[in-house]
Amino acid sequence: MKRRTFVKCVGCGAAAMAASHTELLPEFMRGVENACAFDFTKQLSTVEARYYRKLEGGGIECELCPRHCRVTDLERGYCGVRENRGDTYHTLVYGLPCAFNIDPIEKKPLYHFYPGTTALSLATAGCNVNCKFCQNWEISQSRPEQTNNLDIPPASIVDVCKSRRIPTIAYTYSEPVIYYEYMYDTAELGREDGIKSVMITGGYIEEKPLADLIRQLDAIKVDLKSIREDYYRDIVGGELKPILDRLIQIKTAGIWLELVYLVVPTLNDTDAEFRDLARWVKKYLGADIPIHFSRFHPQYLLRDLPVTPQRTLERALGICQAEGLQFVYLGNVPGHHAESTYCPKCGQILIQRRGYRIVQNNLNGNRCNECNREIPGRF
Amino acid sequence: MSKVVVVKSQDRELRQPLTRAEYNLFLTAGLRALTGEPNAVAALRKLLPPGVVGMKTNCLAGKANSTPVALTEALADMLIKTDRDANDIVVWERTSRELAEAGYELNAASTAIRCLGTDANGVGYSDQFYSYGEVNSLVSRIITRVVDFNINLPVLKDHSIAGLSAGLKNMYGAIHNPNKYHGDNCNPFCAHVANLTPIRLKNRLTIIDAVRVQYNGGPAYVGSYLHYYGGLVIATDPVAADRVGLEILEYIRATNNHPPLAQVERPVQYLKTAAEIGLGIAELDDIDLEVLDIDVTGNAKEGTLF
């Protein structure tokens, strides 16, 4: 069967990734539930991008992310998916996801956001940073010509959610900031039909576009990759300061927020870093923000480092709990007790998880069913 | 010392853009001078052992300012005379669309000269990353698997970030993530991309088309900044070729009342970087520059760069 026909047959609930990524096919198959028809397309989008200004003497300056790429005719920004054509800036990936799947919301991970529900998850090619540990580099570090893209406009995404009773759309896998227009329009349409939207992001975005976007979103998970500026410069290819500013902006806006910190052996795993992180989070975001310490697996440009030892993750857990953070989780360690949510007041297990599966839920609404303590989140 | 040959002509009978036959005259004179061989075929035999030969074009700017089809045709004519099968010649670019828009006829068949982009069916990028310095990239399989040697065929032009777009910059079209390497005037990235192992090993010859040079507003085509120089820059040293190209570009800018690139925040520092990592010679004093003026009959005599 031709790949195109295959995708037509299995349609939604499947992931369409770059053709060479056959290792993803088993997961691809698991998502199959019924049929929809989405074709691969070679065409790129010509939708005008938002948040840019034209420069005197030619060229444009992108104002979407802190890079502020200055881009002349026929060139692209750092993300590889926004192109200047005659001094009009275009997004090349509007409606063209290269990854498309139905995931448990726990996979994002969002542990305090409607636990046990699913999210229609999608991504386009491209990213505005270049993390040496990227788990999805095949799509995030590619240009849209290099991925197999489905043609799915925002309305079709919402239709799939409605027909399949999927409560949430997750913009994820690569970096949603770079497909901002597609995300924004889909989220706005979804909101009209009661479909929630969550953004899984590195948070490298300017203040204004984030402020506008927050109005269409229901939750944001930010990968805070380090609390050190030099790590962002050397390992991520970005900057820390704007991301910290955006985290405060998100918290202030009142939208639900969770953090992930990928613990990379020898690069961001000292006690001092964990302590600095915990103190910053507690001071600026609050002690009740969930933070997930995730296990690193050798990938992309960091193939020579080992998997994060469990004891390192537990060290981070201990330090953050000692600093007063109330919801600290360990990720990619299936079966560990720190996958579950506990009541900070009475210690009752509130949501017991194993991997992405909810084993038991002892919440009464958003309160502990033992001591009635309110648990932050959306339940 | 690295040898660079510039073949140019102000002969008004030479039309612009040049025809296949006219490019033949330029190439013949230039390759003979570069190698000391009696004719172009012998020169190409000396430069390129038997095997599949690629021609990396620069087709970003469409038909108006891309590597001319006539140049690749003239070069292919000569390569075929070196007893090479036509199908062992591969004209290539980042995408097939760019080639087609520049006037190339695509051909991925097993007969005749091949002409295709890295995005053509069954091509794509390397499975492994190639790294040097600041660069980590997948490299076009046309370089890593299809060809044994490559001839770099850029056009000489201004670039809004790099300052100079010539041979080294053209290799951005051989990697999967060129958008990551445009910071800091493309320095050190231009040098480091060209030094990725398969690119460095397979690039054997650089021929910069400097017939019509866009001296400002590049890399896209802006007709108002076009200047007729009427030359080709030919060298085996990719850095030296670009260094001479830069000299020509700066001269043309000055002629047209444009400031040096360094004064408009586009200093071309990547050539020095390339020299420092051993990719070639970036000092003009260390380049053995031979300039030939040719006429419409192909007669060549010693000339000057400007």
XYZ file of C-alpha atoms in Angstrom:
685
model
C 0.000 0.000 0.000
C 1.344 3.410 -0.866
C 2.108 5.574 2.116
C -0.299 8.221 0.862
C -3.120 5.712 0.624
C -2.231 4.375 4.040
C -2.566 7.773 5.613
C -5.820 8.335 3.763
C -7.114 5.115 5.228
C -6.065 5.606 8.808
C -6.353 9.364 8.809
C -6.654 11.080 12.132
C -5.405 9.449 15.223
C -2.223 8.820 13.385
C 1.047 10.613 13.171
C 2.505 11.667 9.904
C 6.205 12.165 10.310
C 9.085 12.506 7.918
C 9.248 9.492 5.660
C 12.485 8.181 7.067
C 11.138 7.896 10.598
C 9.863 4.386 10.325
C 10.760 3.738 13.952
C 7.683 5.783 14.826
C 5.319 3.534 12.949
C 4.355 1.219 15.821
C 3.060 4.227 17.756
C 1.492 5.456 14.542
C -0.449 2.222 14.337
C -1.595 2.349 17.940
C -3.333 5.626 17.299
C -5.526 4.203 14.549
C -9.186 4.126 15.468
C -11.222 5.085 12.431
C -10.968 6.730 9.102
C -10.527 10.311 7.978
C -9.015 11.565 4.768
C -5.988 13.819 4.900
C -3.495 13.876 2.096
C 0.168 14.708 2.102
C 0.923 17.878 0.238
C 4.070 19.318 -1.295
C 2.622 22.819 -1.329
C 3.746 25.294 1.288
C 1.485 27.899 2.789
C 1.411 31.497 1.601
C -0.474 32.923 4.577
C 0.972 36.236 5.711
C 2.803 36.026 8.999
C 1.915 38.207 11.966
C 4.275 40.248 14.121
C 6.833 41.646 11.714
C 7.730 45.044 10.404
C 9.066 46.212 7.078
C 12.482 47.812 7.156
C 13.513 50.961 5.399
C 15.630 50.022 2.428
C 14.091 46.570 2.143
C 13.720 43.451 4.213
C 11.621 42.731 7.262
C 12.253 42.257 10.956
C 10.363 39.426 12.608
C 8.917 40.417 15.984
C 7.504 37.064 16.979
C 10.407 35.779 19.036
C 13.353 37.436 20.741
C 15.679 36.613 17.859
C 14.205 39.439 15.798
C 15.540 37.929 12.584
C 16.118 40.464 9.845
C 15.168 38.709 6.659
C 15.637 39.914 3.113
C 13.742 38.792 0.039
C 13.542 35.023 -0.473
C 15.341 34.332 2.792
C 13.953 32.682 5.897
C 14.208 33.300 9.586
C 16.161 31.080 11.937
C 13.080 28.888 12.390
C 13.187 27.897 8.705
C 9.407 28.179 8.260
C 8.853 31.921 7.794
C 9.970 33.455 4.523
C 10.210 36.954 3.084
C 8.640 37.169 -0.348
C 8.831 40.650 -1.762
C 8.988 42.119 1.730
C 5.848 40.384 2.841
C 6.609 37.819 5.504
C 4.880 34.468 5.103
C 4.335 31.465 7.298
C 5.059 28.411 5.164
C 3.420 25.900 7.506
C -0.099 27.217 8.072
C -2.398 24.193 8.065
C 0.462 21.822 7.301
C 1.250 19.648 10.296
C 3.907 16.985 9.899
C 3.008 15.273 13.167
C -0.540 14.497 14.180
C -1.610 12.183 16.964
C -3.972 11.621 19.857
C -2.064 11.598 23.145
C -2.956 11.351 26.800
C -2.730 14.837 28.297
C -0.236 13.312 30.744
C 2.200 12.866 27.865
C 2.606 16.632 27.404
C 3.115 16.424 30.450
C 0.247 18.303 32.046
C -0.633 16.609 35.341
C -3.012 19.208 36.746
C -5.045 19.758 33.616
C -8.051 17.468 33.219
C -6.177 14.261 34.119
C -7.015 11.201 32.106
C -8.253 13.110 29.068
C -6.790 13.140 25.591
C -5.367 15.840 23.382
C -5.259 15.996 19.617
C -1.581 16.774 19.258
C 0.043 18.359 16.268
C 3.201 20.036 15.089
C 4.738 21.497 11.988
C 8.374 21.479 10.944
C 10.728 24.075 12.404
C 11.946 25.538 15.675
C 13.376 28.831 16.883
C 16.116 27.224 18.963
C 18.433 24.273 18.350
C 18.674 22.196 21.537
C 21.468 19.686 21.275
C 19.321 17.159 23.155
C 16.151 17.601 21.074
C 13.972 14.483 21.123
C 12.057 15.551 18.008
C 14.899 16.978 15.962
C 13.757 15.158 12.822
C 10.890 17.624 12.554
C 11.988 20.553 14.709
C 15.273 21.013 12.891
C 13.855 20.466 9.421
C 12.400 22.830 6.893
C 8.853 22.113 5.748
C 10.069 20.816 2.391
C 11.885 18.057 4.270
C 8.880 16.676 6.161
C 5.741 14.928 4.978
C 2.998 17.429 5.652
C -0.713 16.850 5.903
C -3.124 19.476 4.640
C -5.378 20.171 7.647
C -6.811 23.669 8.039
C -7.895 24.864 11.503
C -11.568 24.075 10.928
C -10.715 20.452 10.145
C -8.746 20.121 13.372
C -11.756 21.335 15.313
C -14.066 19.034 13.361
C -11.904 16.041 14.234
C -12.015 16.981 17.920
C -15.770 17.373 17.857
C -16.428 14.153 15.962
C -14.003 12.170 18.120
C -14.949 13.941 21.365
C -11.400 15.017 22.029
C -11.577 17.862 24.549
C -8.210 19.468 23.918
C -5.842 20.405 21.116
C -2.151 20.351 22.014
C 0.354 22.345 19.969
C 3.456 20.369 20.707
C 6.372 18.175 19.546
C 8.374 20.900 17.772
C 7.952 24.567 18.821
C 4.447 25.982 18.395
C 5.688 29.564 18.479
C 6.985 29.160 14.944
C 3.565 28.105 13.650
C 1.887 30.818 15.671
C -0.774 31.790 13.131
C -1.953 28.213 12.629
C -2.041 27.645 16.377
C -3.840 30.910 17.092
C -6.544 30.441 14.487
C -7.137 26.816 15.458
C -7.341 27.674 19.138
C -9.733 30.532 18.420
C -12.001 28.302 16.325
C -11.826 25.533 18.890
C -12.806 27.874 21.684
C -16.030 28.687 19.865
C -16.902 24.984 20.050
C -15.691 24.403 23.582
C -12.447 22.725 22.550
C -9.557 23.681 24.808
C -6.038 24.456 23.584
C -2.701 23.906 25.289
C 0.715 25.020 24.105
C 3.807 22.933 24.836
C 6.648 25.376 24.325
C 10.130 26.499 25.157
C 8.676 29.923 25.876
C 10.991 31.783 23.506
C 8.436 34.314 22.301
C 7.981 38.056 22.508
C 5.637 39.629 25.048
C 2.976 40.993 22.680
C 2.307 37.843 20.621
C 2.192 35.813 23.832
C -0.258 38.230 25.422
C -2.527 37.936 22.391
C -2.210 34.163 22.267
C -2.915 33.582 25.942
C -6.469 34.762 25.360
C -7.050 31.719 23.144
C -5.283 29.132 25.301
C -6.233 27.168 28.398
C -2.855 25.941 29.583
C 0.820 26.269 28.779
C 3.637 23.917 29.569
C 7.061 25.505 29.350
C 10.296 23.585 28.990
C 12.585 25.568 31.238
C 15.781 23.947 30.087
C 18.136 25.475 32.612
C 18.403 28.307 35.074
C 21.794 29.298 33.592
C 22.195 31.784 30.757
C 25.329 30.038 29.433
C 23.424 26.762 29.090
C 20.847 28.504 26.943
C 23.615 30.007 24.836
C 25.719 26.871 24.427
C 23.268 23.967 24.529
C 19.940 25.480 23.497
C 20.955 28.247 21.123
C 18.711 30.815 22.784
C 18.467 33.093 25.816
C 17.204 32.518 29.343
C 16.120 36.014 30.339
C 13.194 36.435 27.896
C 11.890 33.018 28.901
C 11.895 33.893 32.591
C 10.052 37.100 31.721
C 7.456 35.156 29.746
C 6.955 32.697 32.618
C 6.104 35.571 34.917
C 3.806 36.951 32.221
C 1.991 33.607 31.923
C 1.628 33.291 35.678
C 0.345 36.843 35.962
C -2.190 36.244 33.207
C -3.719 33.457 35.274
C -3.547 30.743 32.628
C -2.647 27.273 33.887
C 1.109 26.673 33.798
C 3.369 23.679 34.371
C 7.123 23.411 33.950
C 9.413 20.706 32.663
C 13.130 20.563 33.338
C 15.030 17.990 31.283
C 17.933 16.813 33.427
C 20.953 16.265 31.187
C 23.831 14.461 32.926
C 26.861 16.696 33.557
C 25.263 19.701 31.833
C 22.480 20.952 34.121
C 22.327 18.532 37.044
C 24.144 20.101 40.000
C 22.584 20.640 43.408
C 23.163 24.370 43.046
C 21.187 24.495 39.796
C 18.286 22.538 41.229
C 18.287 24.854 44.254
C 18.497 28.020 42.159
C 15.678 26.730 39.972
C 13.451 25.892 42.936
C 14.053 29.253 44.558
C 13.335 31.166 41.384
C 10.139 29.204 40.723
C 8.926 29.621 44.294
C 9.682 33.338 44.314
C 8.262 34.304 40.946
C 5.707 31.613 40.097
C 4.710 30.199 43.459
C 5.287 26.994 45.380
C 2.255 25.316 43.858
C 3.401 25.347 40.221
C 3.920 21.738 39.094
C 7.452 21.038 37.928
C 8.455 17.852 36.139
C 12.061 16.629 36.144
C 12.389 14.578 33.031
C 14.915 11.895 32.203
C 17.233 12.545 29.288
C 17.876 9.879 26.653
C 20.838 10.282 24.276
C 19.576 11.980 21.139
C 20.483 14.278 18.284
C 23.802 15.952 19.082
C 24.234 14.570 22.588
C 24.518 10.894 21.838
C 27.612 10.399 23.957
C 25.962 11.232 27.264
C 24.291 8.561 29.408
C 20.642 8.315 30.311
C 19.926 10.450 33.385
C 20.425 8.225 36.449
C 17.314 7.849 38.565
C 19.238 9.003 41.626
C 19.958 12.325 39.899
C 16.256 12.870 39.304
C 15.552 11.932 42.915
C 18.193 14.433 44.039
C 16.365 17.156 42.112
C 13.098 16.012 43.644
C 14.522 16.157 47.155
C 16.089 19.583 46.726
C 12.948 21.125 45.265
C 10.737 19.628 47.928
C 13.142 20.878 50.613
C 12.885 24.337 49.085
C 9.117 24.181 49.476
C 7.810 23.299 45.995
C 4.625 21.322 46.471
C 4.136 19.448 43.213
C 7.392 17.982 41.982
C 7.231 15.105 39.513
C 9.697 12.787 37.831
C 9.182 11.999 34.170
C 10.260 9.097 31.966
C 10.617 6.898 35.072
C 7.538 4.677 34.820
C 6.382 3.248 38.110
C 8.190 5.791 40.281
C 6.150 7.169 43.172
C 6.950 10.705 42.017
C 4.756 10.211 38.957
C 1.773 10.627 41.221
C 0.142 13.657 42.838
C 0.010 13.901 46.606
C -1.888 16.288 48.826
C 0.585 18.805 50.248
C -1.454 19.021 53.440
C -2.313 15.443 54.442
C -0.077 13.416 52.121
C -3.000 11.489 50.632
C -2.322 10.172 47.149
C -4.592 12.209 44.927
C -3.843 10.973 41.430
C -1.888 7.779 41.093
C -0.180 7.423 37.724
C 1.789 4.730 36.005
C 3.366 6.150 32.903
C 0.593 8.060 31.161
C -2.134 5.948 32.774
C -4.271 7.110 35.675
C -4.511 4.287 38.194
C -6.692 6.093 40.738
C -8.088 9.581 41.213
C -8.972 10.679 44.728
C -9.857 14.246 43.939
C -13.255 15.576 44.769
C -13.537 18.281 42.167
C -10.371 20.237 42.783
C -10.061 19.228 46.433
C -8.423 16.429 48.356
C -11.132 13.959 49.309
C -9.385 13.384 52.629
C -8.633 16.865 54.007
C -10.495 19.078 51.519
C -7.325 20.994 50.646
C -7.732 22.832 47.330
C -5.411 21.514 44.643
C -4.307 24.002 41.988
C -5.048 23.174 38.380
C -7.978 22.505 36.105
C -9.878 19.374 37.073
C 50.281 29.870 -3.211
C 46.910 29.054 -4.689
C 46.208 29.715 -8.323
C 43.087 31.578 -9.390
C 42.234 32.345 -12.997
C 39.838 35.073 -13.985
C 38.649 34.906 -17.572
C 36.842 38.017 -18.664
C 35.842 39.903 -21.714
C 34.529 43.307 -22.555
C 34.046 42.249 -26.159
C 30.751 43.769 -27.156
C 30.149 40.917 -29.576
C 29.903 38.564 -26.620
C 26.266 38.688 -25.762
C 24.931 38.705 -22.254
C 23.805 36.357 -20.962
C 26.450 34.202 -22.580
C 25.607 31.276 -24.813
C 26.801 27.726 -24.364
C 29.420 28.255 -27.065
C 30.620 31.471 -25.456
C 30.931 29.812 -22.074
C 32.945 27.131 -23.857
C 35.471 29.802 -24.861
C 35.716 31.119 -21.299
C 36.053 27.670 -19.752
C 38.621 26.511 -22.270
C 40.849 29.493 -21.654
C 40.412 29.350 -17.909
C 40.944 25.629 -17.402
C 44.037 25.643 -19.622
C 45.511 28.476 -17.622
C 44.641 26.874 -14.306
C 46.206 23.488 -15.085
C 48.798 24.185 -17.755
C 47.188 21.514 -19.900
C 46.854 22.061 -23.662
C 43.069 21.908 -23.721
C 40.027 21.919 -21.466
C 39.407 18.195 -21.710
C 42.916 17.393 -20.561
C 42.509 19.945 -17.795
C 39.306 18.340 -16.561
C 40.908 14.905 -16.705
C 43.674 16.247 -14.495
C 41.264 17.836 -12.027
C 38.590 15.150 -11.917
C 39.427 11.439 -11.963
C 36.875 9.013 -13.433
C 33.619 8.972 -11.521
C 30.323 10.769 -11.107
C 30.647 14.549 -11.164
C 28.199 16.929 -9.549
C 27.611 20.562 -10.432
C 26.189 22.479 -7.489
C 24.278 25.429 -8.872
C 22.867 28.451 -7.077
C 19.276 28.885 -8.213
C 17.767 30.895 -5.390
C 17.129 33.954 -7.529
C 15.195 32.349 -10.373
C 16.007 32.708 -14.038
C 17.296 36.260 -13.715
C 20.333 35.652 -11.544
C 21.052 31.969 -11.039
C 23.802 29.728 -12.335
C 23.154 29.877 -16.088
C 21.979 26.732 -17.814
C 24.419 27.549 -20.625
C 27.370 27.356 -18.223
C 26.415 23.885 -16.992
C 25.801 22.763 -20.582
C 29.207 23.966 -21.727
C 30.895 22.274 -18.791
C 28.928 19.069 -19.355
C 30.026 19.066 -23.014
C 33.623 19.058 -21.843
C 33.077 16.437 -19.138
C 31.506 14.075 -21.658
C 34.633 14.426 -23.776
C 36.612 13.059 -20.827
C 34.928 9.696 -21.601
C 32.355 10.198 -18.907
C 28.828 8.919 -19.433
C 26.315 11.741 -19.573
C 24.389 10.132 -16.740
C 27.492 10.438 -14.580
C 27.003 14.203 -14.597
C 24.582 15.543 -12.005
C 23.410 19.150 -12.019
C 21.897 19.741 -8.606
C 20.473 22.189 -6.113
C 18.626 22.210 -2.811
C 15.226 21.731 -4.444
C 14.016 20.653 -7.851
C 11.624 23.606 -7.826
C 14.512 26.064 -7.696
C 16.224 24.333 -10.605
C 13.065 24.383 -12.679
C 12.417 28.034 -11.916
C 15.952 28.859 -13.034
C 15.275 27.233 -16.392
C 16.729 23.771 -15.879
C 15.037 20.702 -17.289
C 14.727 18.149 -14.506
C 15.899 14.627 -15.200
C 16.232 11.843 -12.659
C 16.328 9.077 -15.263
C 19.182 6.671 -15.841
C 20.042 8.182 -19.185
C 21.303 11.647 -20.103
C 22.584 14.280 -17.715
C 20.833 14.151 -14.374
C 19.314 17.326 -12.989
C 17.591 17.197 -9.637
C 17.179 18.688 -6.215
C 17.966 17.069 -2.910
C 14.213 16.902 -2.353
C 13.724 14.610 -5.364
C 12.253 11.187 -4.675
C 14.802 8.794 -3.236
C 17.460 11.439 -2.562
C 17.144 13.409 0.680
C 19.790 14.047 3.308
C 22.378 11.852 4.987
C 21.338 9.567 7.833
C 24.186 10.792 9.972
C 25.090 14.256 11.132
C 28.272 15.857 9.912
C 29.818 18.306 12.319
C 32.547 20.867 12.251
C 32.954 23.654 14.759
C 29.655 25.466 15.088
C 27.892 23.436 12.419
C 25.934 20.194 12.808
C 24.027 19.229 9.702
C 22.693 16.509 7.537
C 24.308 16.736 4.107
C 22.598 16.187 0.773
C 22.939 12.587 -0.362
C 23.867 13.973 -3.754
C 27.171 14.901 -2.122
C 27.482 11.976 0.263
C 26.334 9.159 -2.025
C 25.602 10.141 -5.608
C 28.674 12.023 -6.787
C 32.350 11.261 -6.435
C 33.445 14.848 -7.090
C 31.723 18.169 -7.134
C 32.171 21.338 -9.121
C 30.840 24.338 -7.258
C 29.062 26.700 -9.666
C 27.849 29.755 -7.739
C 27.005 33.175 -9.062
C 28.890 36.138 -7.624
C 26.566 38.432 -5.732
C 25.948 40.547 -2.717
C 24.277 38.929 0.305
C 22.266 40.860 2.858
C 23.852 39.045 5.798
C 27.020 37.321 4.618
C 28.135 40.245 2.455
C 29.559 37.945 -0.197
C 27.640 35.099 -1.804
C 29.962 32.933 -3.857
C 31.417 29.437 -3.487
C 31.504 28.850 0.256
C 28.052 30.352 0.801
C 26.681 28.177 -1.998
C 27.356 25.124 0.127
C 24.498 26.176 2.409
C 22.403 24.571 -0.300
C 23.968 21.218 0.516
C 22.798 21.031 4.144
C 19.367 20.519 5.681
C 19.373 23.440 8.127
C 20.929 26.522 6.508
C 18.540 28.824 8.380
C 20.443 28.053 11.597
C 23.648 29.562 10.255
C 22.903 33.133 9.286
C 23.994 34.871 12.492
C 27.139 37.013 12.786
C 27.434 37.623 9.045
C 27.524 33.847 8.531
C 30.876 33.663 10.290
C 32.202 31.103 11.103
C 29.355 29.147 9.570
C 30.214 29.573 5.879
C 33.690 28.251 6.586
C 32.498 25.432 8.799
C 29.796 24.250 6.380
C 32.332 24.097 3.549
C 34.628 22.135 5.847
C 32.129 19.361 6.583
C 33.972 16.216 5.552
C 32.021 15.130 2.441
C 31.817 18.682 1.148
C 35.480 19.424 1.693
C 36.627 16.124 0.174
C 34.399 16.167 -2.891
C 34.582 19.821 -3.885
C 37.384 19.801 -6.462
C 36.756 22.900 -8.493
C 35.044 26.254 -8.061
C 33.798 28.236 -11.038
C 32.134 31.482 -10.012
C 29.910 33.050 -12.632
C 30.685 36.769 -12.507
C 29.278 37.709 -15.882
C 26.486 39.829 -14.439
C 27.155 40.693 -10.822
C 24.454 41.900 -8.462
C 26.425 44.189 -6.189
C 23.655 45.080 -3.718
C 20.275 43.826 -2.508
C 21.136 40.121 -2.750
C 20.643 37.271 -2.575
C 17.252 37.782 -4.267
C 17.328 39.347 -7.717
C 17.191 43.131 -7.901
C 17.757 44.206 -11.475
C 18.701 47.781 -10.646
C 21.885 46.573 -8.943
C 23.185 44.488 -11.816
C 26.642 45.270 -13.202
C 28.189 43.630 -16.253
C 31.611 42.319 -15.319
C 31.826 39.601 -17.925
C 34.005 37.084 -16.142
C 34.444 33.660 -14.619
C 36.584 32.987 -11.535
C 38.129 29.518 -11.649
C 40.177 27.796 -8.937
C 40.650 24.556 -7.090
C 41.073 26.479 -3.831
C 37.532 27.432 -2.712
C 38.727 30.170 -0.373
C 41.023 31.785 -2.891
C 38.258 31.755 -5.494
C 35.930 33.549 -3.093
C 38.659 35.992 -2.065
C 39.101 37.080 -5.670
C 35.330 37.175 -6.042
C 35.150 39.512 -3.061
C 37.727 41.788 -4.648
C 35.581 41.995 -7.775
C 32.402 42.593 -5.801
C 33.939 45.381 -3.734
C 35.315 47.009 -6.878
C 31.919 46.915 -8.538
C 30.278 48.339 -5.430
C 32.765 51.192 -5.375
C 32.264 51.806 -9.082
C 28.564 52.163 -8.401
C 29.045 54.442 -5.382
C 28.269 51.826 -2.769
C 30.386 51.652 0.393
C 32.578 48.675 1.220
C 30.676 45.780 2.778
C 32.376 46.282 6.130
C 30.930 49.797 6.300
C 27.393 48.509 5.932
C 27.750 45.953 8.716
C 28.442 43.079 6.375
C 32.149 42.382 6.778
C 33.157 39.191 5.025
C 35.040 37.592 7.888
C 34.307 34.010 7.059
C 37.079 33.885 4.448
C 39.691 34.522 7.141
C 38.042 31.839 9.269
C 38.132 29.439 6.334
C 41.828 30.087 5.881
C 42.491 29.587 9.576
C 40.961 26.119 9.503
C 43.018 25.176 6.463
C 40.349 25.272 3.812
C 42.348 27.547 1.532
C 44.115 30.868 1.056
C 42.409 34.132 1.929
C 45.304 36.590 1.544
C 45.447 38.190 -1.884
C 49.241 38.388 -1.656
C 49.378 34.606 -1.384
C 47.172 34.015 -4.408
C 48.711 33.473 -7.839
C 46.155 35.441 -9.824
C 46.104 35.187 -13.605
C 43.662 37.375 -15.502
C 42.845 36.646 -19.125
C 40.958 38.875 -21.507
C 39.370 36.950 -24.321
C 37.658 38.011 -27.472
C 34.818 36.524 -29.416
C 37.121 34.077 -31.192
C 38.526 32.750 -27.936
C 41.885 34.433 -28.226
C 43.173 35.154 -24.750
C 45.700 37.711 -23.631
C 46.890 38.896 -20.250
C 44.428 41.260 -18.671
C 43.728 43.090 -15.450
C 41.122 42.373 -12.838
C 39.431 45.761 -13.327
